[in-house]
Short mmCIF file of C-alpha atoms and ligand atoms in Angstrom, two decimals:
data_model
loop_
_atom_site.label_atom_id
_atom_site.label_comp_id
_atom_site.label_asym_id
_atom_site.label_seq_id
_atom_site.Cartn_x
_atom_site.Cartn_y
_atom_site.Cartn_z
CA MET A 291 305.92 -125.68 -71.85
CA ASN A 292 305.36 -127.54 -75.13
CA VAL A 293 302.47 -127.01 -77.55
CA ARG A 294 300.53 -130.00 -76.21
CA GLN A 295 300.77 -128.79 -72.60
CA LEU A 296 299.76 -125.29 -73.66
CA SER A 297 296.69 -126.45 -75.59
CA LYS A 298 295.67 -128.64 -72.64
CA LEU A 299 295.97 -125.63 -70.33
CA ILE A 300 293.89 -123.47 -72.70
CA GLY A 301 291.32 -126.29 -72.88
CA ILE A 302 291.00 -126.40 -69.08
CA ALA A 303 290.72 -122.61 -68.89
CA CYS A 304 287.95 -122.60 -71.55
CA LEU A 305 286.08 -125.35 -69.74
CA MET A 306 286.25 -123.43 -66.45
CA PHE A 307 285.03 -120.26 -68.17
CA THR A 308 282.10 -121.88 -70.00
CA SER A 309 280.96 -123.84 -66.98
CA GLN A 310 281.03 -120.66 -64.92
CA VAL A 311 279.02 -118.71 -67.52
CA ALA A 312 276.59 -121.61 -67.96
CA GLY A 313 276.24 -121.90 -64.18
CA GLN A 314 275.49 -118.19 -63.93
CA ASP A 315 272.84 -118.35 -66.67
CA LYS A 316 271.17 -121.37 -65.22
CA ASN A 317 270.78 -120.36 -61.59
CA ASP A 318 271.21 -116.66 -61.47
CA TYR A 319 269.30 -114.18 -63.60
CA SER A 320 270.97 -111.07 -62.18
CA ASN A 321 272.42 -110.15 -65.58
CA HIS A 322 268.99 -110.46 -67.18
CA ARG A 323 267.57 -108.26 -64.44
CA LYS A 324 270.29 -105.66 -64.90
CA LYS A 325 269.56 -105.47 -68.64
CA MET A 326 265.81 -105.31 -67.98
CA ILE A 327 266.35 -102.33 -65.66
CA GLU A 328 268.65 -100.51 -68.08
CA ASN A 329 266.97 -101.24 -71.40
CA GLN A 330 263.30 -101.32 -70.48
CA ILE A 331 262.82 -99.27 -67.32
CA VAL A 332 265.45 -96.53 -66.89
CA SER A 333 265.70 -95.90 -70.65
CA ARG A 334 261.92 -95.23 -70.73
CA GLY A 335 262.07 -92.65 -67.98
CA VAL A 336 261.40 -94.39 -64.65
CA THR A 337 263.55 -92.58 -62.08
CA ASP A 338 262.31 -93.71 -58.64
CA GLU A 339 265.44 -95.21 -57.07
CA ASN A 340 263.45 -97.41 -54.68
CA VAL A 341 261.41 -98.95 -57.51
CA ILE A 342 264.58 -99.53 -59.54
CA SER A 343 266.35 -101.06 -56.57
CA VAL A 344 263.60 -103.55 -55.63
CA MET A 345 263.02 -104.61 -59.24
CA SER A 346 266.79 -105.20 -59.56
CA GLU A 347 266.58 -107.64 -56.67
CA ILE A 348 263.28 -109.54 -57.05
CA PRO A 349 263.62 -112.85 -58.94
CA ARG A 350 260.77 -112.31 -61.45
CA HIS A 351 261.43 -115.73 -62.99
CA LEU A 352 260.35 -117.47 -59.78
CA PHE A 353 256.82 -116.11 -60.24
CA ILE A 354 256.31 -117.97 -63.54
CA GLU A 355 256.66 -121.52 -64.86
CA GLU A 356 260.18 -122.88 -65.13
CA SER A 357 259.84 -123.47 -68.88
CA GLN A 358 259.56 -119.66 -69.26
CA TRP A 359 262.49 -118.66 -67.06
CA PRO A 360 264.77 -117.83 -70.00
CA ILE A 361 262.27 -115.17 -71.17
CA ALA A 362 261.18 -114.00 -67.71
CA TYR A 363 262.95 -110.65 -68.10
CA SER A 364 261.84 -109.94 -71.68
CA ASP A 365 260.05 -106.76 -72.65
CA GLY A 366 256.43 -107.90 -72.56
CA PRO A 367 253.69 -109.63 -70.59
CA LEU A 368 253.88 -113.46 -70.23
CA PRO A 369 251.15 -116.07 -69.77
CA ILE A 370 250.58 -117.39 -66.24
CA GLY A 371 247.71 -119.78 -67.08
CA HIS A 372 243.91 -119.35 -66.97
CA GLY A 373 244.16 -116.84 -69.85
CA GLN A 374 245.96 -114.34 -67.56
CA THR A 375 249.35 -112.63 -67.77
CA ILE A 376 252.12 -111.23 -65.60
CA SER A 377 252.46 -107.59 -66.71
CA GLN A 378 255.37 -106.24 -68.75
CA PRO A 379 258.24 -105.19 -66.42
CA TYR A 380 258.07 -101.55 -67.60
CA ILE A 381 254.35 -101.35 -66.78
CA VAL A 382 255.00 -102.76 -63.28
CA ALA A 383 257.74 -100.14 -62.75
CA PHE A 384 255.69 -97.28 -64.20
CA MET A 385 252.57 -98.08 -62.18
CA THR A 386 254.57 -98.57 -58.98
CA GLU A 387 256.27 -95.20 -59.49
CA LEU A 388 252.90 -93.52 -60.17
CA LEU A 389 251.53 -94.99 -56.96
CA GLN A 390 254.19 -93.08 -54.92
CA PRO A 391 254.49 -95.81 -52.29
CA ASP A 392 255.89 -95.09 -48.84
CA THR A 393 257.14 -97.37 -46.06
CA HIS A 394 254.13 -96.70 -43.79
CA HIS A 395 251.49 -97.35 -46.47
CA VAL A 396 248.84 -100.06 -46.48
CA VAL A 397 248.08 -101.00 -50.10
CA LEU A 398 245.25 -102.87 -51.80
CA GLU A 399 245.98 -104.62 -55.09
CA ILE A 400 243.25 -106.08 -57.31
CA GLY A 401 244.48 -108.88 -59.59
CA THR A 402 247.18 -110.84 -57.73
CA GLY A 403 247.98 -113.02 -60.78
CA SER A 404 251.49 -114.41 -60.25
CA GLY A 405 252.10 -112.27 -57.14
CA TYR A 406 255.00 -110.36 -58.74
CA GLN A 407 253.47 -106.86 -58.49
CA ALA A 408 252.50 -107.61 -54.89
CA ALA A 409 256.11 -108.63 -54.17
CA VAL A 410 257.45 -105.37 -55.65
CA LEU A 411 255.04 -103.38 -53.47
CA ALA A 412 255.75 -105.48 -50.39
CA LYS A 413 259.38 -104.32 -50.45
CA LEU A 414 258.28 -100.67 -50.52
CA VAL A 415 255.32 -100.43 -48.13
CA HIS A 416 254.10 -101.63 -44.73
CA HIS A 417 251.50 -104.18 -45.89
CA VAL A 418 249.91 -105.36 -49.15
CA PHE A 419 246.40 -106.83 -49.31
CA THR A 420 245.81 -108.45 -52.69
CA ILE A 421 242.69 -110.05 -54.21
CA GLU A 422 242.55 -112.60 -57.03
CA ILE A 423 239.35 -113.96 -58.56
CA VAL A 424 240.86 -117.18 -60.01
CA SER A 425 241.31 -119.45 -57.01
CA GLU A 426 244.18 -121.51 -58.50
CA LEU A 427 246.15 -118.32 -59.23
CA GLY A 428 245.46 -116.88 -55.79
CA ARG A 429 246.59 -120.06 -54.06
CA SER A 430 249.69 -120.42 -56.18
CA ALA A 431 250.70 -116.75 -55.64
CA ARG A 432 250.20 -117.17 -51.89
CA LYS A 433 252.54 -120.17 -51.95
CA THR A 434 255.20 -118.40 -54.03
CA LEU A 435 255.16 -115.31 -51.79
CA LYS A 436 255.43 -117.47 -48.67
CA ARG A 437 258.27 -119.53 -50.12
CA LEU A 438 260.18 -116.35 -50.98
CA GLY A 439 259.73 -115.01 -47.45
CA TYR A 440 257.21 -112.18 -47.98
CA GLU A 441 255.45 -111.82 -44.64
CA ASN A 442 253.67 -108.53 -45.27
CA VAL A 443 251.37 -109.70 -48.07
CA SER A 444 247.86 -111.10 -47.51
CA VAL A 445 246.30 -112.88 -50.50
CA ARG A 446 242.57 -113.44 -50.72
CA VAL A 447 240.57 -115.28 -53.37
CA GLY A 448 237.49 -113.23 -54.19
CA ASP A 449 235.91 -110.51 -56.27
CA GLY A 450 238.03 -107.36 -56.37
CA TYR A 451 235.01 -105.19 -57.22
CA LYS A 452 234.04 -105.42 -53.56
CA GLY A 453 237.48 -104.45 -52.27
CA TRP A 454 238.50 -105.55 -48.77
CA PRO A 455 236.15 -103.55 -46.49
CA LYS A 456 237.53 -105.07 -43.28
CA GLU A 457 241.02 -103.68 -43.92
CA ALA A 458 239.90 -100.36 -45.49
CA PRO A 459 240.66 -97.51 -45.85
CA PHE A 460 243.87 -97.91 -47.88
CA ASP A 461 246.65 -95.39 -48.49
CA ARG A 462 247.09 -96.73 -52.00
CA ILE A 463 245.04 -98.92 -54.37
CA ILE A 464 246.35 -100.50 -57.57
CA LEU A 465 244.39 -102.47 -60.17
CA THR A 466 246.20 -104.77 -62.58
CA ALA A 467 243.06 -105.81 -64.47
CA ALA A 468 240.90 -103.27 -66.32
CA PRO A 469 237.30 -102.50 -65.31
CA GLU A 470 235.13 -100.70 -67.89
CA GLU A 471 234.46 -97.92 -65.38
CA VAL A 472 236.11 -96.79 -62.16
CA PRO A 473 234.69 -99.10 -59.42
CA LYS A 474 232.99 -96.84 -56.86
CA ALA A 475 233.39 -99.29 -53.98
CA LEU A 476 237.17 -99.11 -54.41
CA VAL A 477 237.27 -95.30 -54.50
CA ASP A 478 235.22 -95.38 -51.28
CA GLN A 479 237.93 -97.58 -49.70
CA LEU A 480 240.68 -95.05 -50.51
CA LYS A 481 241.88 -92.85 -47.63
CA PRO A 482 241.57 -89.07 -47.92
CA GLY A 483 245.01 -88.03 -49.20
CA GLY A 484 245.25 -91.42 -50.93
CA ARG A 485 246.07 -92.38 -54.49
CA MET A 486 244.85 -95.07 -56.85
CA VAL A 487 246.40 -96.29 -60.13
CA LEU A 488 244.25 -98.28 -62.53
CA PRO A 489 243.62 -99.15 -66.16
CA VAL A 490 240.05 -98.34 -67.25
CA GLY A 491 238.24 -98.92 -70.51
CA PRO A 492 236.61 -101.37 -72.89
CA ARG A 493 237.82 -104.97 -73.06
CA TRP A 494 241.15 -105.37 -74.85
CA TRP A 495 241.41 -101.95 -76.53
CA GLY A 496 241.15 -98.23 -75.86
CA GLN A 497 242.03 -98.42 -72.16
CA ASP A 498 243.74 -95.58 -70.29
CA LEU A 499 245.93 -95.79 -67.24
CA LEU A 500 244.40 -93.41 -64.67
CA VAL A 501 245.68 -91.85 -61.48
CA ILE A 502 242.95 -90.98 -59.00
CA GLU A 503 243.73 -88.73 -56.07
CA LYS A 504 241.42 -88.20 -53.11
CA ASP A 505 242.16 -84.96 -51.29
CA LEU A 506 241.79 -84.43 -47.57
CA THR A 507 238.22 -83.16 -48.00
CA GLY A 508 237.33 -86.38 -49.88
CA GLU A 509 237.19 -84.75 -53.32
CA VAL A 510 238.38 -86.98 -56.15
CA ILE A 511 240.52 -85.90 -59.12
CA GLU A 512 241.19 -88.16 -62.10
CA LYS A 513 244.16 -87.91 -64.51
CA LYS A 514 244.90 -89.96 -67.64
CA THR A 515 248.49 -91.07 -68.20
CA LEU A 516 249.21 -93.76 -70.86
CA PRO A 517 247.07 -95.74 -73.28
CA VAL A 518 247.35 -99.37 -72.07
CA ARG A 519 246.07 -102.89 -72.71
CA PHE A 520 245.24 -105.01 -69.65
CA VAL A 521 243.23 -108.19 -69.19
CA PRO A 522 239.64 -107.32 -68.23
CA MET A 523 238.53 -107.11 -64.62
CA VAL A 524 235.73 -109.65 -64.64
CA HIS A 525 232.58 -109.86 -62.54
CA GLU A 526 231.99 -112.84 -60.27
CA LYS A 527 228.78 -113.79 -62.09
CA GLU A 528 230.67 -114.02 -65.44
CA ARG A 529 233.07 -116.55 -63.95
CA LYS A 530 230.26 -118.71 -62.66
CA ASN A 531 228.51 -118.82 -66.08
N1 SAH B 253 249.48 -108.28 -60.89
C1 SAH B 253 249.65 -109.53 -61.61
C2 SAH B 253 249.15 -109.45 -63.04
C3 SAH B 253 247.73 -109.75 -63.02
S1 SAH B 253 246.84 -110.03 -64.50
C4 SAH B 253 251.08 -110.02 -61.57
O1 SAH B 253 251.94 -109.29 -61.07
O2 SAH B 253 251.31 -111.14 -62.01
C5 SAH B 253 245.27 -109.58 -63.84
C6 SAH B 253 244.69 -110.52 -62.82
O3 SAH B 253 243.46 -109.96 -62.38
C7 SAH B 253 244.36 -111.91 -63.35
O4 SAH B 253 245.03 -112.87 -62.60
C8 SAH B 253 242.85 -112.00 -63.21
O5 SAH B 253 242.38 -113.30 -62.88
C9 SAH B 253 242.58 -111.01 -62.09
N2 SAH B 253 241.20 -110.49 -62.03
C10 SAH B 253 240.35 -110.21 -63.04
N3 SAH B 253 239.18 -109.76 -62.56
C11 SAH B 253 239.29 -109.75 -61.20
C12 SAH B 253 238.41 -109.38 -60.13
N4 SAH B 253 237.18 -108.94 -60.35
N5 SAH B 253 238.87 -109.48 -58.86
C13 SAH B 253 240.13 -109.92 -58.60
N6 SAH B 253 240.99 -110.29 -59.57
C14 SAH B 253 240.58 -110.21 -60.86
#
């Protein structure tokens, strides 16, 4: 083989390699997901194998706008419109682990947003009921979840402070927006033996992530875990003003 033939061969090989890598980056974010799991989730101490496994599979980028896909797996929250955000991957993993989900559980989520947290839970439990106060977000999350084949998630547009009395009581309740105080109506909708994970505190600063456990006699115990910063859980009347 002469030098010209060899350089042509190398050229073809390079072209095949780059087009394969480019193809992978464009349509398949599995490498991004793998790095997210290693560098953001496992390295910070999340150990629940089921949480790690579902977050390794779920295409987080498909829950946000296409222009943001390249940063879908970055280490922070991202805007989803209407002044709201999809939570940081680590926070989703940490809260899901704290919730201790099981395959027979019925879960209530307040703050559907993009639908990503609901999707993570849907892979781990029997059914997820999720409430979103911004109708455009609720409708769009419902569409995304349907398109991706999630059949065990029910999305409702409404005020999360009221919970979902018709489907209560719930084995688990998770809030992804922060009320200033623990909403009593939601604690009432928690099953004895149930568990609730929620951020609580003033708007934008000084919030704590709480775990609330209700024992079999109905007694409630509250524990603080991390300091956090979530979007506020708003009241219906504020949205109408
Ligand atoms: N879990 C979401 C992140 C949600 S951000 C995800 O995975 O993408 C918090 C969401 O809570 C926002 O979409 C906000 O509109 C919603 N929210 C705020 N107050 C609410 C309320 N009272 N009832 C229901 N949803 C509320």
